[in-house]
Coordinates of C-alpha atoms and ligand atoms in Angstrom, one line a residue:
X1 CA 178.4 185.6 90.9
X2 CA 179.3 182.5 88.6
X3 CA 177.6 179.5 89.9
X4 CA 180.4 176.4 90.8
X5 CA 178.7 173.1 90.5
X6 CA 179.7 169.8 92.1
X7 CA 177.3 167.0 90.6
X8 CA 178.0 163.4 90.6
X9 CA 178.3 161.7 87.2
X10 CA 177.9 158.2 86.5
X11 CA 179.8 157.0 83.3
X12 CA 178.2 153.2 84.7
X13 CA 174.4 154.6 84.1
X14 CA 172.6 154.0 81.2
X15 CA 171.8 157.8 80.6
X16 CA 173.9 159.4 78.7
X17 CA 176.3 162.6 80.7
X18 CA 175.0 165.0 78.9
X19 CA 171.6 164.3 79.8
X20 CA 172.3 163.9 83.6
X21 CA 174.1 166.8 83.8
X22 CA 171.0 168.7 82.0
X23 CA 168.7 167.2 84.9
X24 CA 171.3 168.0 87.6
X25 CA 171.0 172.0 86.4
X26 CA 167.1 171.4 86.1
X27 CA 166.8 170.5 89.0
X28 CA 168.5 172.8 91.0
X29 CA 167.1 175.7 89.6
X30 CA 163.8 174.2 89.9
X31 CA 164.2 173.8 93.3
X32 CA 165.6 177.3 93.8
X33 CA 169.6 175.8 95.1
X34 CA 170.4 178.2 92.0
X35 CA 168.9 181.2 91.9
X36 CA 167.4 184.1 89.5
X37 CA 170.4 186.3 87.6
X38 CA 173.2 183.7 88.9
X39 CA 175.5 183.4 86.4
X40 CA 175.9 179.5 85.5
X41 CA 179.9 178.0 84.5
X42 CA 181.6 178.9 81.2
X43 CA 181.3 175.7 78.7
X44 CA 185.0 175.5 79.1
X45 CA 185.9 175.8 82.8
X46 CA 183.0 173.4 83.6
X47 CA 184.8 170.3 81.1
X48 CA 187.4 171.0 82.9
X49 CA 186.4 170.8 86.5
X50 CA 184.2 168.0 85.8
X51 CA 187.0 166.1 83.4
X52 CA 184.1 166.0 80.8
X53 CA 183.9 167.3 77.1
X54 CA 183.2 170.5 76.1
X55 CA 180.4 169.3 73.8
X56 CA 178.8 167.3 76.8
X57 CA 178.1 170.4 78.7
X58 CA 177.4 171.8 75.5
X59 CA 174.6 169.8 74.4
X60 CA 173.2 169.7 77.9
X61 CA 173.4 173.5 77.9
X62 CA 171.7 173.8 74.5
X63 CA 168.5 171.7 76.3
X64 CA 168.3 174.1 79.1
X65 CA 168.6 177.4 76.7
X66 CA 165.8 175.8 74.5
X67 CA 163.9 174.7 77.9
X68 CA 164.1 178.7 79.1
X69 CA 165.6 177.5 82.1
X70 CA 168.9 179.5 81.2
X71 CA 169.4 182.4 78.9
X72 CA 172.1 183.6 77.2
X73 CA 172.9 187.2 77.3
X74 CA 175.4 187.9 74.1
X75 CA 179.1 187.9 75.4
X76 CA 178.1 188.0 79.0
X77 CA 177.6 184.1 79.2
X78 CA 174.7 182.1 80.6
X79 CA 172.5 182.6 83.3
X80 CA 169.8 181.1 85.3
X81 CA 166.4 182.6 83.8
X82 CA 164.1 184.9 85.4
X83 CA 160.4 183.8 85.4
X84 CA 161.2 180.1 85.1
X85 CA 163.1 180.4 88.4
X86 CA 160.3 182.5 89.9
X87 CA 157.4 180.5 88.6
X88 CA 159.3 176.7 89.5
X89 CA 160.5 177.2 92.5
X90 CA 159.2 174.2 94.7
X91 CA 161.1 174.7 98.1
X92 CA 164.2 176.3 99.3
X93 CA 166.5 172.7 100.2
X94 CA 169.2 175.6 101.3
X95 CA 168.2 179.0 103.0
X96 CA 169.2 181.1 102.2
X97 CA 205.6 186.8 100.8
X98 CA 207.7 187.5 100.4
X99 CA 208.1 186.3 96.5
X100 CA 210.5 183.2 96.4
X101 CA 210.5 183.8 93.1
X102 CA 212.5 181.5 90.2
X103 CA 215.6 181.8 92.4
X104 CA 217.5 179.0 94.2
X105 CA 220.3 179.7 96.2
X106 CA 222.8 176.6 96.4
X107 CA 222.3 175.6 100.2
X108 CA 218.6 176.4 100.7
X109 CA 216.9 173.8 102.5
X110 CA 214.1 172.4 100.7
X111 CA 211.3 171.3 102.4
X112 CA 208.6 169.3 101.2
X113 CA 206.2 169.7 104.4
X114 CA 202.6 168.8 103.3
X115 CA 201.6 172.3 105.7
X116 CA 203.1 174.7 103.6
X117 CA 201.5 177.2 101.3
X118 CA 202.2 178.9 98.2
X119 CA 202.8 182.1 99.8
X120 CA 203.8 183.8 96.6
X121 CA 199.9 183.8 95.8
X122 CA 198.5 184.9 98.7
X123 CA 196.3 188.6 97.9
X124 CA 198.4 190.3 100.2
X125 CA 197.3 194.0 99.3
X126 CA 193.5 193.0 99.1
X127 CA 193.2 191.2 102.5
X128 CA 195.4 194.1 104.3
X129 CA 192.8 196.0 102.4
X130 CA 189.5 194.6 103.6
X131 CA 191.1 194.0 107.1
X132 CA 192.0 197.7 107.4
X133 CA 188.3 198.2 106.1
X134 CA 186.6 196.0 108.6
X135 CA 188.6 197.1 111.7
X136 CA 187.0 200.8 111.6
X137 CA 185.8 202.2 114.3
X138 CA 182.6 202.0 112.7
X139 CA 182.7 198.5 113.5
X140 CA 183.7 198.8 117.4
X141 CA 181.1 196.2 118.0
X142 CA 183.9 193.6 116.6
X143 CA 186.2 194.2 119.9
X144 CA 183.5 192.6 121.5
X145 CA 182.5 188.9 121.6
X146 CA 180.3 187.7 118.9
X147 CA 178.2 185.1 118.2
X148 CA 179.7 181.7 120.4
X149 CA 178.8 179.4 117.1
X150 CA 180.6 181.9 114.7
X151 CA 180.0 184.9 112.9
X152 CA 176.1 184.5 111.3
X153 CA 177.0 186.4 108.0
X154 CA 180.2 184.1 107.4
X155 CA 178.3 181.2 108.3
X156 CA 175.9 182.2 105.5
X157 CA 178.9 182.4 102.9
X158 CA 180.4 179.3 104.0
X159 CA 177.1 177.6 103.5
X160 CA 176.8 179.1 99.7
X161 CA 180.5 178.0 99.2
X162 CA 180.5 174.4 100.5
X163 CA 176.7 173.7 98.6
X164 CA 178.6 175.0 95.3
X165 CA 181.8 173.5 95.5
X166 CA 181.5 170.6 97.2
X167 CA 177.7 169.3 97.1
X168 CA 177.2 170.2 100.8
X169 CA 173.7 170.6 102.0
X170 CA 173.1 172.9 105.3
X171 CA 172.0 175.9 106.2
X172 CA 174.2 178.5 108.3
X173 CA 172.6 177.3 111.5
X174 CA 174.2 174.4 111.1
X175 CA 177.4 175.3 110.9
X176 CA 179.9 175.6 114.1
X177 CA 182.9 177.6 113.4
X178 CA 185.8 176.9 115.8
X179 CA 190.3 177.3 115.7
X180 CA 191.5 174.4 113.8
X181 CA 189.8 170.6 113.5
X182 CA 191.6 169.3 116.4
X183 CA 189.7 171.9 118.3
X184 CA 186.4 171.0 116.7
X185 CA 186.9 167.0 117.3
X186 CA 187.0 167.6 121.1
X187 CA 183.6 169.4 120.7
X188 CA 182.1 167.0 118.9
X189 CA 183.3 164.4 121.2
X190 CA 181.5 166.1 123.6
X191 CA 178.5 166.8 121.6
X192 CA 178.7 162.6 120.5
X193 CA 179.5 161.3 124.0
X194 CA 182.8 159.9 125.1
X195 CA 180.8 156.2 125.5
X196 CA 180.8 156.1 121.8
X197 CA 182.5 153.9 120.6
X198 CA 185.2 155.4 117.6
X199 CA 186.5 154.3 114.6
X200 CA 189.6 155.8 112.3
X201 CA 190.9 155.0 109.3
X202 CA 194.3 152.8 109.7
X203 CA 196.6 154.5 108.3
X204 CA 195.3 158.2 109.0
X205 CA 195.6 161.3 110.4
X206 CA 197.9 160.8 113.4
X207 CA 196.0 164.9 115.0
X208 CA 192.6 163.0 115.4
X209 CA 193.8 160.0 116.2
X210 CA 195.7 161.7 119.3
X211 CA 192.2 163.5 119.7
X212 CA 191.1 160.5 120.9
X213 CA 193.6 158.7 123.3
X214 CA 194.1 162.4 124.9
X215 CA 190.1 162.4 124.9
X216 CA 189.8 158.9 126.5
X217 CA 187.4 157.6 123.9
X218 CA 187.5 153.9 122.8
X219 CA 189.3 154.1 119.2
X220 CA 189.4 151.4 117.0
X221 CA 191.4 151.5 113.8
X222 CA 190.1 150.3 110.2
X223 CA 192.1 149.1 107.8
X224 CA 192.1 150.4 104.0
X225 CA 191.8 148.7 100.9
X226 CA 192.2 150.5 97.0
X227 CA 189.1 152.2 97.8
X228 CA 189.5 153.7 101.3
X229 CA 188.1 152.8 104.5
X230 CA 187.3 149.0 104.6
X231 CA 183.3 149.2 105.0
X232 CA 183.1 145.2 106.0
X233 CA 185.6 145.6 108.9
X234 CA 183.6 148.4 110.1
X235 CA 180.4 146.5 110.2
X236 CA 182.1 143.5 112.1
X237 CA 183.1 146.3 114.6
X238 CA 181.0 147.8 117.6
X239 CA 182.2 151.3 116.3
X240 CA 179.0 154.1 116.5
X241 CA 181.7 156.8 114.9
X242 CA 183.6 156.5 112.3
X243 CA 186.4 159.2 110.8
X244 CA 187.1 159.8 107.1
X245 CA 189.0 161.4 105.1
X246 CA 186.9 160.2 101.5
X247 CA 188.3 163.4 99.2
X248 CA 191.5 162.6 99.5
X249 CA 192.5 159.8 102.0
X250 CA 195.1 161.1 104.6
X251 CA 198.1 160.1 103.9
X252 CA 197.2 157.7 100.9
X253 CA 195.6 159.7 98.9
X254 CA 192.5 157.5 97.8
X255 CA 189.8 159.5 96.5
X256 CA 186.8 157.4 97.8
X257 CA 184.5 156.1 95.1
X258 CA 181.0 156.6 95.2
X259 CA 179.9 153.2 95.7
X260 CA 182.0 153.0 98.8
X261 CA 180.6 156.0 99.8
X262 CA 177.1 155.0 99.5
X263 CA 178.1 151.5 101.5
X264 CA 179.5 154.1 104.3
X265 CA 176.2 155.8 104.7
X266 CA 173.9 152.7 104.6
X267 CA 175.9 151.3 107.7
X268 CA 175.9 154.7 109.1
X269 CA 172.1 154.6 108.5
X270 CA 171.8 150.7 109.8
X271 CA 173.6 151.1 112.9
X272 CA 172.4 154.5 113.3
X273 CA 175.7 155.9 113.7
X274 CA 177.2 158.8 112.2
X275 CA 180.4 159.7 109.7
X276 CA 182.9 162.5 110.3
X277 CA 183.8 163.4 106.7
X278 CA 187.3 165.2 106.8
X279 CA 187.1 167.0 104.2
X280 CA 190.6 169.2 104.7
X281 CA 191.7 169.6 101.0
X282 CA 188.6 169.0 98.7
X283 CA 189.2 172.1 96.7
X284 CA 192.0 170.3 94.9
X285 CA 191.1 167.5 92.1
X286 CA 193.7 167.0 89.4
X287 CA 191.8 163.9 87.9
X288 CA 188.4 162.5 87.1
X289 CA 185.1 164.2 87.9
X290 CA 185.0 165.7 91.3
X291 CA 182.7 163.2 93.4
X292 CA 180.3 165.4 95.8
X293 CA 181.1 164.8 99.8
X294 CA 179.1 162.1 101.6
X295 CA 177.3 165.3 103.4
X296 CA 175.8 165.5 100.2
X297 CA 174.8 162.4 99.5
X298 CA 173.1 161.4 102.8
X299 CA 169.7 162.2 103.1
X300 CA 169.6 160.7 106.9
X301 CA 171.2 163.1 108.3
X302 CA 174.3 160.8 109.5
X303 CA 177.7 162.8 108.1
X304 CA 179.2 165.1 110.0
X305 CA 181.0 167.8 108.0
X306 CA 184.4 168.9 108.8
X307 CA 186.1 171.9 106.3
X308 CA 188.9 174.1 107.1
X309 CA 190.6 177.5 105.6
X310 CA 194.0 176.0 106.4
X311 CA 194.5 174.4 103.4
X312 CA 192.6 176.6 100.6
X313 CA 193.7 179.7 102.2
X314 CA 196.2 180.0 104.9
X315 CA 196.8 178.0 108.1
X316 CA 197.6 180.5 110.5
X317 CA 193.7 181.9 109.9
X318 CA 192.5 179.1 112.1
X319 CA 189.0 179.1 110.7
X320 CA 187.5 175.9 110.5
X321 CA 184.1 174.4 110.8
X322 CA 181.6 171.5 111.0
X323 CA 178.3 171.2 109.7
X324 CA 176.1 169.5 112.1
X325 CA 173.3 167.3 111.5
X326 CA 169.8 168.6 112.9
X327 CA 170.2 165.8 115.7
X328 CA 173.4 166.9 116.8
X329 CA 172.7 170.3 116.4
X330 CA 170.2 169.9 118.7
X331 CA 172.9 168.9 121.9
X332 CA 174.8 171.4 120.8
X333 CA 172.1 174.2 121.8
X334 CA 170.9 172.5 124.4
X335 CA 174.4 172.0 126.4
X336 CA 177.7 173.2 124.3
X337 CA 176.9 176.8 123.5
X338 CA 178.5 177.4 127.2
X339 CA 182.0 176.8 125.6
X340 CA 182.8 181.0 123.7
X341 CA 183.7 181.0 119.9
X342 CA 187.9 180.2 119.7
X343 CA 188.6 182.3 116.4
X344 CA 188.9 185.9 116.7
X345 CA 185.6 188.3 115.7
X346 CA 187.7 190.0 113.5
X347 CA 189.5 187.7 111.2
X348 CA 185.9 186.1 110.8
X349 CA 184.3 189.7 109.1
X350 CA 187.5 189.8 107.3
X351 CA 186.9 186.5 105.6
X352 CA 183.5 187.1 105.3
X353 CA 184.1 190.6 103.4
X354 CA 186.7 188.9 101.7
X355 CA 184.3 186.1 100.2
X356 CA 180.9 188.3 99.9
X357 CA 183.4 190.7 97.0
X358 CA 184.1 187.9 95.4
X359 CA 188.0 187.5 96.2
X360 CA 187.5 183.7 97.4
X361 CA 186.1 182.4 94.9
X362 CA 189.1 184.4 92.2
X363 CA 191.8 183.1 95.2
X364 CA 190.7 179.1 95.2
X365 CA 190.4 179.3 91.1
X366 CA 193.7 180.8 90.9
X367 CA 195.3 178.5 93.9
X368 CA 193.6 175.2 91.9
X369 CA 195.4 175.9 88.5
X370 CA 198.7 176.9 90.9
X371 CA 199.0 173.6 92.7
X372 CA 197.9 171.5 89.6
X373 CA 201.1 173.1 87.8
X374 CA 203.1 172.5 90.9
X375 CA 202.3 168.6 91.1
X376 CA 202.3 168.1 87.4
X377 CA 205.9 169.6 87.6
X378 CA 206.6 167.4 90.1
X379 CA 205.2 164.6 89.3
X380 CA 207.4 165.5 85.9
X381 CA 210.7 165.2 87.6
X382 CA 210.2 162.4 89.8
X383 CA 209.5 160.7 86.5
X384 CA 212.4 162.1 84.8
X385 CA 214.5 161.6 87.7
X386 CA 213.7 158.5 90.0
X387 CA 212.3 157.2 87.6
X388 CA 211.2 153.1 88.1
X389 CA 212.7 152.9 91.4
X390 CA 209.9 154.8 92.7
X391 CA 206.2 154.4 92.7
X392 CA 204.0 158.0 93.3
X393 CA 200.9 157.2 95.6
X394 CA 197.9 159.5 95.5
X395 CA 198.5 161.9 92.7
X396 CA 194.7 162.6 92.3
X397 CA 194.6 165.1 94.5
X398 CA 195.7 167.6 97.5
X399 CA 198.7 169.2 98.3
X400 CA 200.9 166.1 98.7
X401 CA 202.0 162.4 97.3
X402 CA 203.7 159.6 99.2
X403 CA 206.9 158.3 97.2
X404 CA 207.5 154.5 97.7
X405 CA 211.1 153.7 97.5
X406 CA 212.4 150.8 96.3
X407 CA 216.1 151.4 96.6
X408 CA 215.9 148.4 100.0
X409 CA 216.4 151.5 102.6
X410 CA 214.3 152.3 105.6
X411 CA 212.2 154.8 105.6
X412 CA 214.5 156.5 108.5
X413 CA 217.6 155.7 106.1
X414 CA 215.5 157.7 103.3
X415 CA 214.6 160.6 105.5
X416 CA 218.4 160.7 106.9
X417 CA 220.1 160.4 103.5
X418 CA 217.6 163.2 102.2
X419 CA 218.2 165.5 105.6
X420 CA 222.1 164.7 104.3
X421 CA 221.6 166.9 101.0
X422 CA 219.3 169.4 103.2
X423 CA 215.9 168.2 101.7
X424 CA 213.4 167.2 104.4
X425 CA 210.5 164.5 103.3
X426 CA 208.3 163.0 105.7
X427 CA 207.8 160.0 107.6
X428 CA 204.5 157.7 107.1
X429 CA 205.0 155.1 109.3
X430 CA 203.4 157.6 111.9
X431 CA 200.2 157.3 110.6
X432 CA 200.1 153.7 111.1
X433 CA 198.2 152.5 114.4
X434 CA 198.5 149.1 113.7
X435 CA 200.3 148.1 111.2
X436 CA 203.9 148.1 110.3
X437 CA 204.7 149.6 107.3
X438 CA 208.1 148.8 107.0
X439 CA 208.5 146.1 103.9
X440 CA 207.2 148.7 101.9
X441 CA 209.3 152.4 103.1
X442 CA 207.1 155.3 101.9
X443 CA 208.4 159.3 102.3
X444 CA 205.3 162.0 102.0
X445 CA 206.2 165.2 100.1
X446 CA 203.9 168.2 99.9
X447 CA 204.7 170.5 97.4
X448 CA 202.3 173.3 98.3
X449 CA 204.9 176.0 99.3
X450 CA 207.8 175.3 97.1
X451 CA 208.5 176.7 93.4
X452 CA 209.2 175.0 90.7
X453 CA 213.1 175.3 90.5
X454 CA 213.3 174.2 94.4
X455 CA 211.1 170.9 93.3
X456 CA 213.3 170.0 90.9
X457 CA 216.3 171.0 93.2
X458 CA 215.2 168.7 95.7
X459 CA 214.7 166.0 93.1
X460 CA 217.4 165.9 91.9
X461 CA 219.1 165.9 95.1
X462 CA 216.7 163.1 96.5
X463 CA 218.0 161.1 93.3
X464 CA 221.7 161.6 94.6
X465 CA 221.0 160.6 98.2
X466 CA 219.0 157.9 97.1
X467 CA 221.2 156.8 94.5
X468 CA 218.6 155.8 92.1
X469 CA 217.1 156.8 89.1
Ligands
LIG1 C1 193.7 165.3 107.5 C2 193.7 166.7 107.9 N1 192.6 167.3 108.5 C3 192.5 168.5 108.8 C4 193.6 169.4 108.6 C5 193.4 170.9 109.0 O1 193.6 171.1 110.3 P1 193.2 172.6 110.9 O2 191.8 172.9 110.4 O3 193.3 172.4 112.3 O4 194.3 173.5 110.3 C6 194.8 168.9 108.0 C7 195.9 169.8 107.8 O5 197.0 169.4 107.7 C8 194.8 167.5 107.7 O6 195.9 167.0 107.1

C-alpha cells in the first residue's frame, strides 16, 4: 500500500522544507505511524499534493535513503526500511451512470447543485463486484445487527485513511459511524449536553444550524473574517461548542490557516470547550500545501472529528462518522450505545472490502485529478466569459465556488434570470443567520456532477441571462 502523507509545512520557519519534511518522515516511522514494507509517495505525486518541488522532497528523500530509514528497491520505488522500523519503534501513537458523456442536448437543464457527483467515475463493475462478494451466504451473520458504533474492521480502515490523508489521530474505538452528519450532530448533542452552550460559523451550513433550533440548544452565530471563524468574537462569547468547517469554509470557501487554527484550539483548551471540525470535503485541495485538520493538531483532546463518504464517494451511501475524544468517548459508552447503528451492516463490509483491496485509495486519486480538471475548466470559462463582472470566491478547494455578481441584480433576480435559460445556481443568502447579504448578491455553483461541455453550456448561458461579460 503507498503511504499518503498530510504534514504541515511552514514556509515562515527558519528551517528549510526539505529538512522539515525529512523529520516529519523520521518521525513517523520512528514512532511506528508508518510501518515496515509501506511503500512511501512517488517524488512526483508527493510535489504535487503538497504544492512543493520535486527536488524538495528529493533532497529530503536522499537524507532518509542515506539515514536507512527508507530503501529503494530498483523500479519498485521507496519504502519504509525493515530493521530501522523494527529496532526504532518507540510507541504505537495509532493502533493499529449512466455516462453523460461529451454530449449536450440543446434544452438540458444544467444544474450546478453543490450535491452532485461525477457519476461517470463511479467503479460501477467493482463495487457491484465486492457487494455481490460480501452478500454470500457465507456471510449470513451480516443480515443481522452488528456492532451499534459501526462495523470494527471498517472502523480500523477509516482510522488508517483519515491518519494518512488528513493528519487525523485516533484509534478505531474512537470512531462512531452513523447515516449522514445531521444524524451524528444530534448524537453528539446528546453526548455534549443540550445546556451547552453552541456556537456556528455565520455564514454556514444552514443542516447544522437547523440541528440546533430543532434540538433546542442555545446557538450563537460567529462572524467570519479572510481567515474563517472569528476567534476574538468567540472568546467574548459564553459559547462551550463551537462548529467549523476549517478545510474548506461552508459556503465561503476559506481554507483556514494554521495560525487560526492553533488560536481555535488554545481557546478550546482555555475554556475547556471543544471544536466540531466539519471536515465534509477535505479530500479536495487545488492550491497550496494541504494543512493537516485541527484533530491533528490538538494534543488536548478538544476537536471533535466529523468526515463523511458523501462527498469523496457517493451520497446515497450514508456513511459518515465522528472521531471522539477519549472524554467524550467515555459518555458515549456509558449512556449512548442504547441508540442501534443507523447505516446498514452491509454497505459497511462493502466499503470496507472495497478500501482493504485498495479500490479507495485508486477512486479518491482518480476523483481528485477529475474535480481539479472540472474547476480549472470552469474557473476557465467564467474567466473567458463573465469575465470582470464577476468575482469567484473559494476556488481553493471542494466541489463548489460562490460567483459574486456585479451586474446590480438580486440574488433572487440572478437565480430567476438563470432558471429563465434552464440553468439552476444556488442561493447564499440562506446560509446567513444574521446578516444580510444583499449589497453584495452571491450564486453558489458546484460543478461536481456536470461535464465539461454542460459547464461551459451553462456559462455561457449564465452570461446571456446576466447580460455581462
Ligand atoms: C458542510 C457540510 N457538511 C457535511 C456534509 C455531508 O453531510 P452527510 O454526511 O449527511 O451527507 C455536507 C454535504 O453537503 C456539507 O456541505
Amino acid at each position: 500500500m503507498v503511504i499518503e502523507i498530510t504534514p504541515f509545512l511552514d514556509t515562515n520557519k527558519k528551517e528549510p522544507l526539505y529538512v522539515q519534511l525529512y523529520s516529519y518522515f523520521k518521525n513517523e516511522i520512528q514512532k511506528g505511524n508508518m510501518k515496515t514494507g509501506e511503500k512511501i509517495p512517488s517524488k512526483r505525486n508527493l510535489a504535487r499534493h503538497l504544492a512543493i518541488s520535486q527536488h524538495t522532497v528529493e533532497t529530503a528523500y536522499e537524507q532518509l535513503i542515506a539515514e536507512g530509514y527508507v530503501e529503494s528497491k530498483p523500479r519498485k520505488g521507496l519504502y519504509v526500511n525493515e530493521i530501522l522500523q523494527d529496532s526504532l519503534l518507540i510507541h504505537q501513537s495509532k493502533p493499529n451512470v449512466w455516462d453523460r458523456s461529451n454530449h449536450v442536448e440543446n434544452d438540458d437543464e444544467i444544474d450546478f447543485s453543490h450535491g452532485q457527483i461525477a457519476l461517470e467515475e463511479f467503479p460501477y463493475n467493482v463495487w457491484k463486484k465486492i457487494a455481490n462478494a460480501t452478500f454470500s451466504k457465507e456471510q449470513d451473520y451480516l443480515l443481522i445487527n452488528g456492532d451499534r458504533q459501526g462495523e470494527f474492521s471498517l472502523r480500523e480502515q477509516i482510522a488508517h485513511y483519515l491518519y494518512q490523508s488528513r493528519g487525523v489521530r485516533c484509534v478505531p474505538d474512537q470512531i462512531v459511524i452513523g447515516a449522514g452528519t445531521q444524524y451524528l450532530l444530534g448524537l453528539l448533542i446528546l453526548i455534549l449536553g443540550r445546556q451547552s452552550i453552541f456556537s456556528i460559523e455565520d455564514p454556514g451550513f444552514h443542516r447544522t444550524r437547523e440541528v440546533f433550533y430543532d434540538q433546542g440548544v442555545t446557538t450563537i452565530p460567529i462572524s467570519l473574517d479572510e481567515h474563517g471563524m472569528n476567534v476574538e468574537e468567540l472568546n467574548k462569547s459564553n459559547a462551550s461548542i463551537t462548529y467549523v468547517t476549517p478545510s474548506h469554509q461552508f459556503p465561503m470557501g476559506i481554507v483556514m490557516p494554521i495560525n487560526r487554527r492553533m488560536e481555535l484550539i488554545q481557546w478550546a483548551k482555555e475554556k475547556k470547550a471543544f471544536i466540531i471540525e466539519d471536515d465534509y470535503d477535505g479530500e479536495f485541495r487545488y492550491k497550496g500545501r494541504p494543512i493537516p485538520a485541527l484533530q491533528g493538531l490538538d494534543s488536548s483532546g478538544r476537536v471533535i472529528y466529523l468526515g463523511t463518504f458523501s462527498k469523496s464517494f457517493f451520497p446515497s451511501i450514508r456513511i459518515s462518522y465522528m472521531v471522539l475524544p477519549p472524554s467524550l468517548l467515555q459518555i458515549y459508552h456509558e449512556r449512548y450505545t442504547i441508540y442501534k447503528q443507523t447505516v446498514s451492516r452491509l454497505h459497511q463490509m462493502t466499503m470496507f472490502n472495497f478500501m482493504k483491496e485498495g479500490h479507495w485509495e485508486r477512486h479518491l486519486h482518480k476523483m481528485r485529478t477529475t474535480y481539479r480538471r472540472k474547476q480549472k475548466k470552469l474557473l476557465e470559462m467564467i474567466h473567458f466569459f463573465l469575465c470582470k463582472d464577476v468575482v469567484v470566491i473559494g476556488a481553493d478547494s471542494g466541489l463548489h465556488i460562490l460567483l459574486s455578481v456585479h451586474n446590480g441584480m438580486t440574488e433572487n433576480e440572478l437565480i430567476n434570470a438563470a432558471k429563465t435559460k434552464k440553468v439552476k445556481v444556488y442561493p447564499t443568502s440562506i446560509y446567513f443567520a444574521t446578516q444580510d447579504p444583499k449589497d453584495q448578491p452571491m450564486v453558489l455553483l458546484g460543478f461536481g456532477g456536470l461535464s465539461e461541455p454542460e459547464m461551459e453550456k451553462g456559462v455561457k448561458l449564465l452570461k446571456e441571462a446576466w447580460n455581462i461579460g
